């Protein structure tokens, strides 16, 4: 996947990442974190803007810096970096708001043909997981590396 | 050791390891979302079947 993406910095465990979005609103630092959810190796993907003054992370606002595709490409690359070190992990993601969930879905749809070569991707509708398809109204997402 | 071509074509990015970011691992971002993930998986489980390649 050779789409433009930002340079990632990571903790030594490859669980926390930071990068800086550059756009018409200036420089916006962002953070990604993978947190273990349960004994089945499920990790939650958290993503948001970092307040440069307080250091707090906000996952509700959409910063509209004019680089959403590059930001999503960067988040996807963090997923690959994490899975490279945790090859059996499941990654769960959902937006803090319906708008952000929709944004994640748009990002997955945008890169689907490329990332589905290496990842099994599922979307949640009600009490079921379904193989991800474009234009379906999912509530959350789950992904895992395909068997090699 | 991977070739330059392999590195350029890899989906795994080149990441700068910053030891200072180890502090970030100690604080869970949005614990309520982690709880939501836990509750969802506890309720509906994981996908039963792997997708074919």
GROMACS .gro file of C-alpha atoms in nm:
model
  201
    1UNK     CA    1   0.000   0.000   0.000
    2UNK     CA    2   0.194   0.300  -0.123
    3UNK     CA    3  -0.056   0.571  -0.039
    4UNK     CA    4   0.079   0.883   0.130
    5UNK     CA    5   0.103   0.851   0.504
    6UNK     CA    6   0.264   1.033   0.792
    7UNK     CA    7   0.576   0.916   0.970
    8UNK     CA    8   0.486   0.719   1.279
    9UNK     CA    9   0.669   0.722   1.610
   10UNK     CA   10   0.601   0.432   1.841
   11UNK     CA   11   0.658   0.307   2.190
   12UNK     CA   12   0.907   0.016   2.206
   13UNK     CA   13   0.615  -0.226   2.253
   14UNK     CA   14   0.454  -0.093   1.931
   15UNK     CA   15   0.131  -0.038   2.125
   16UNK     CA   16   0.122   0.343   2.122
   17UNK     CA   17   0.192   0.563   1.820
   18UNK     CA   18   0.205   0.932   1.746
   19UNK     CA   19   0.216   1.131   1.425
   20UNK     CA   20   0.150   1.487   1.316
   21UNK     CA   21  -0.119   1.584   1.070
   22UNK     CA   22  -0.025   1.879   0.847
   23UNK     CA   23  -0.299   2.070   0.674
   24UNK     CA   24  -0.475   2.401   0.629
   25UNK     CA   25  -0.541   2.416   1.004
   26UNK     CA   26  -0.173   2.372   1.079
   27UNK     CA   27  -0.003   2.093   1.273
   28UNK     CA   28  -0.228   1.860   1.470
   29UNK     CA   29  -0.060   1.586   1.675
   30UNK     CA   30  -0.246   1.258   1.682
   31UNK     CA   31  -0.221   0.941   1.887
   32UNK     CA   32  -0.310   0.577   1.824
   33UNK     CA   33  -0.315   0.313   2.095
   34UNK     CA   34  -0.382  -0.061   2.093
   35UNK     CA   35  -0.511  -0.186   2.428
   36UNK     CA   36  -0.561  -0.551   2.522
   37UNK     CA   37  -0.930  -0.620   2.577
   38UNK     CA   38  -0.945  -0.985   2.674
   39UNK     CA   39  -0.770  -1.322   2.695
   40UNK     CA   40  -0.860  -1.401   2.332
   41UNK     CA   41  -0.602  -1.149   2.210
   42UNK     CA   42  -0.852  -0.881   2.114
   43UNK     CA   43  -0.710  -0.527   2.115
   44UNK     CA   44  -0.907  -0.205   2.103
   45UNK     CA   45  -0.781   0.058   1.858
   46UNK     CA   46  -0.811   0.408   2.005
   47UNK     CA   47  -0.736   0.714   1.794
   48UNK     CA   48  -0.766   1.085   1.851
   49UNK     CA   49  -0.621   1.433   1.843
   50UNK     CA   50  -0.368   1.525   2.109
   51UNK     CA   51  -0.408   1.862   2.275
   52UNK     CA   52  -0.058   2.014   2.246
   53UNK     CA   53  -0.102   2.206   2.572
   54UNK     CA   54  -0.266   1.953   2.802
   55UNK     CA   55  -0.160   1.633   2.626
   56UNK     CA   56  -0.517   1.505   2.654
   57UNK     CA   57  -0.654   1.299   2.367
   58UNK     CA   58  -0.986   1.390   2.207
   59UNK     CA   59  -1.164   1.124   2.004
   60UNK     CA   60  -1.485   1.314   1.946
   61UNK     CA   61  -1.390   1.602   1.720
   62UNK     CA   62  -1.312   1.574   1.353
   63UNK     CA   63  -1.033   1.819   1.290
   64UNK     CA   64  -1.094   1.866   0.914
   65UNK     CA   65  -0.732   1.944   0.839
   66UNK     CA   66  -0.781   1.856   0.473
   67UNK     CA   67  -0.580   1.535   0.495
   68UNK     CA   68  -0.829   1.273   0.609
   69UNK     CA   69  -0.716   1.016   0.355
   70UNK     CA   70  -0.353   1.053   0.460
   71UNK     CA   71  -0.453   1.031   0.827
   72UNK     CA   72  -0.654   0.713   0.767
   73UNK     CA   73  -0.370   0.568   0.562
   74UNK     CA   74  -0.141   0.636   0.858
   75UNK     CA   75  -0.379   0.465   1.101
   76UNK     CA   76  -0.396   0.163   0.869
   77UNK     CA   77  -0.017   0.149   0.857
   78UNK     CA   78  -0.011   0.150   1.239
   79UNK     CA   79  -0.244  -0.150   1.228
   80UNK     CA   80   0.002  -0.333   1.005
   81UNK     CA   81   0.293  -0.234   1.231
   82UNK     CA   82   0.109  -0.365   1.538
   83UNK     CA   83   0.001  -0.689   1.369
   84UNK     CA   84   0.355  -0.747   1.247
   85UNK     CA   85   0.451  -0.778   1.615
   86UNK     CA   86   0.125  -0.938   1.730
   87UNK     CA   87   0.036  -1.166   1.437
   88UNK     CA   88  -0.244  -1.350   1.616
   89UNK     CA   89  -0.418  -1.040   1.750
   90UNK     CA   90  -0.771  -0.928   1.668
   91UNK     CA   91  -0.815  -0.553   1.642
   92UNK     CA   92  -1.151  -0.400   1.737
   93UNK     CA   93  -1.243  -0.043   1.644
   94UNK     CA   94  -1.549   0.171   1.676
   95UNK     CA   95  -1.602   0.546   1.666
   96UNK     CA   96  -1.688   0.744   1.975
   97UNK     CA   97  -1.969   0.893   1.770
   98UNK     CA   98  -2.173   0.767   1.476
   99UNK     CA   99  -1.998   1.022   1.257
  100UNK     CA  100  -1.655   0.891   1.348
  101UNK     CA  101  -1.770   0.529   1.297
  102UNK     CA  102  -1.886   0.634   0.953
  103UNK     CA  103  -1.547   0.798   0.891
  104UNK     CA  104  -1.369   0.475   0.985
  105UNK     CA  105  -1.601   0.283   0.754
  106UNK     CA  106  -1.523   0.520   0.469
  107UNK     CA  107  -1.153   0.468   0.534
  108UNK     CA  108  -1.185   0.090   0.531
  109UNK     CA  109  -1.392   0.108   0.212
  110UNK     CA  110  -1.133   0.335   0.052
  111UNK     CA  111  -0.847   0.091   0.119
  112UNK     CA  112  -1.047  -0.233   0.112
  113UNK     CA  113  -0.909  -0.382  -0.208
  114UNK     CA  114  -0.554  -0.330  -0.087
  115UNK     CA  115  -0.581  -0.427   0.278
  116UNK     CA  116  -0.808  -0.727   0.222
  117UNK     CA  117  -0.509  -0.902   0.062
  118UNK     CA  118  -0.359  -0.934   0.408
  119UNK     CA  119  -0.644  -0.878   0.654
  120UNK     CA  120  -0.978  -1.042   0.727
  121UNK     CA  121  -1.215  -0.754   0.799
  122UNK     CA  122  -1.553  -0.780   0.966
  123UNK     CA  123  -1.828  -0.536   1.047
  124UNK     CA  124  -2.078  -0.561   1.331
  125UNK     CA  125  -2.449  -0.535   1.263
  126UNK     CA  126  -2.658  -0.608   1.570
  127UNK     CA  127  -2.532  -0.925   1.739
  128UNK     CA  128  -2.339  -1.059   1.442
  129UNK     CA  129  -2.008  -1.010   1.267
  130UNK     CA  130  -2.020  -1.006   0.888
  131UNK     CA  131  -1.741  -0.999   0.630
  132UNK     CA  132  -1.697  -0.630   0.553
  133UNK     CA  133  -1.875  -0.499   0.247
  134UNK     CA  134  -1.901  -0.144   0.122
  135UNK     CA  135  -2.219   0.053   0.187
  136UNK     CA  136  -2.342  -0.149   0.484
  137UNK     CA  137  -2.423   0.033   0.815
  138UNK     CA  138  -2.176  -0.119   1.060
  139UNK     CA  139  -2.150  -0.034   1.429
  140UNK     CA  140  -1.794  -0.154   1.484
  141UNK     CA  141  -1.513  -0.331   1.303
  142UNK     CA  142  -1.283  -0.624   1.367
  143UNK     CA  143  -0.976  -0.732   1.176
  144UNK     CA  144  -0.715  -1.005   1.190
  145UNK     CA  145  -0.424  -1.105   0.973
  146UNK     CA  146  -0.501  -1.372   0.716
  147UNK     CA  147  -0.320  -1.699   0.757
  148UNK     CA  148   0.005  -1.695   0.562
  149UNK     CA  149   1.736  -0.872   0.561
  150UNK     CA  150   1.471  -0.727   0.331
  151UNK     CA  151   1.563  -0.567   0.002
  152UNK     CA  152   1.481  -0.203  -0.066
  153UNK     CA  153   1.211  -0.318  -0.306
  154UNK     CA  154   1.056  -0.542  -0.040
  155UNK     CA  155   1.062  -0.258   0.211
  156UNK     CA  156   0.903  -0.017  -0.036
  157UNK     CA  157   0.630  -0.265  -0.123
  158UNK     CA  158   0.563  -0.373   0.234
  159UNK     CA  159   0.245  -0.261   0.406
  160UNK     CA  160   0.434  -0.265   0.737
  161UNK     CA  161   0.565   0.089   0.779
  162UNK     CA  162   0.905   0.196   0.897
  163UNK     CA  163   0.837   0.329   1.245
  164UNK     CA  164   1.058   0.544   1.463
  165UNK     CA  165   1.087   0.382   1.805
  166UNK     CA  166   1.079   0.651   2.072
  167UNK     CA  167   1.152   0.518   2.422
  168UNK     CA  168   0.977   0.825   2.569
  169UNK     CA  169   0.651   0.695   2.426
  170UNK     CA  170   0.671   0.393   2.657
  171UNK     CA  171   0.497   0.615   2.911
  172UNK     CA  172   0.192   0.619   2.683
  173UNK     CA  173   0.151   0.244   2.716
  174UNK     CA  174   0.089   0.283   3.088
  175UNK     CA  175  -0.223   0.493   3.046
  176UNK     CA  176  -0.525   0.341   2.873
  177UNK     CA  177  -0.688   0.579   2.628
  178UNK     CA  178  -1.065   0.586   2.663
  179UNK     CA  179  -1.116   0.299   2.912
  180UNK     CA  180  -1.488   0.323   2.847
  181UNK     CA  181  -1.427   0.219   2.488
  182UNK     CA  182  -1.217  -0.074   2.603
  183UNK     CA  183  -1.505  -0.177   2.828
  184UNK     CA  184  -1.744  -0.142   2.536
  185UNK     CA  185  -1.519  -0.363   2.324
  186UNK     CA  186  -1.501  -0.617   2.606
  187UNK     CA  187  -1.878  -0.621   2.646
  188UNK     CA  188  -1.936  -0.655   2.272
  189UNK     CA  189  -1.698  -0.949   2.236
  190UNK     CA  190  -1.839  -1.112   2.551
  191UNK     CA  191  -2.188  -1.081   2.407
  192UNK     CA  192  -2.141  -1.172   2.041
  193UNK     CA  193  -1.802  -1.342   2.037
  194UNK     CA  194  -1.556  -1.339   1.750
  195UNK     CA  195  -1.627  -1.431   1.388
  196UNK     CA  196  -1.664  -1.806   1.361
  197UNK     CA  197  -1.510  -1.856   1.023
  198UNK     CA  198  -1.196  -1.714   0.866
  199UNK     CA  199  -1.241  -1.554   0.530
  200UNK     CA  200  -1.075  -1.732   0.240
  201UNK     CA  201  -0.762  -1.579   0.094
   0.00000   0.00000   0.00000
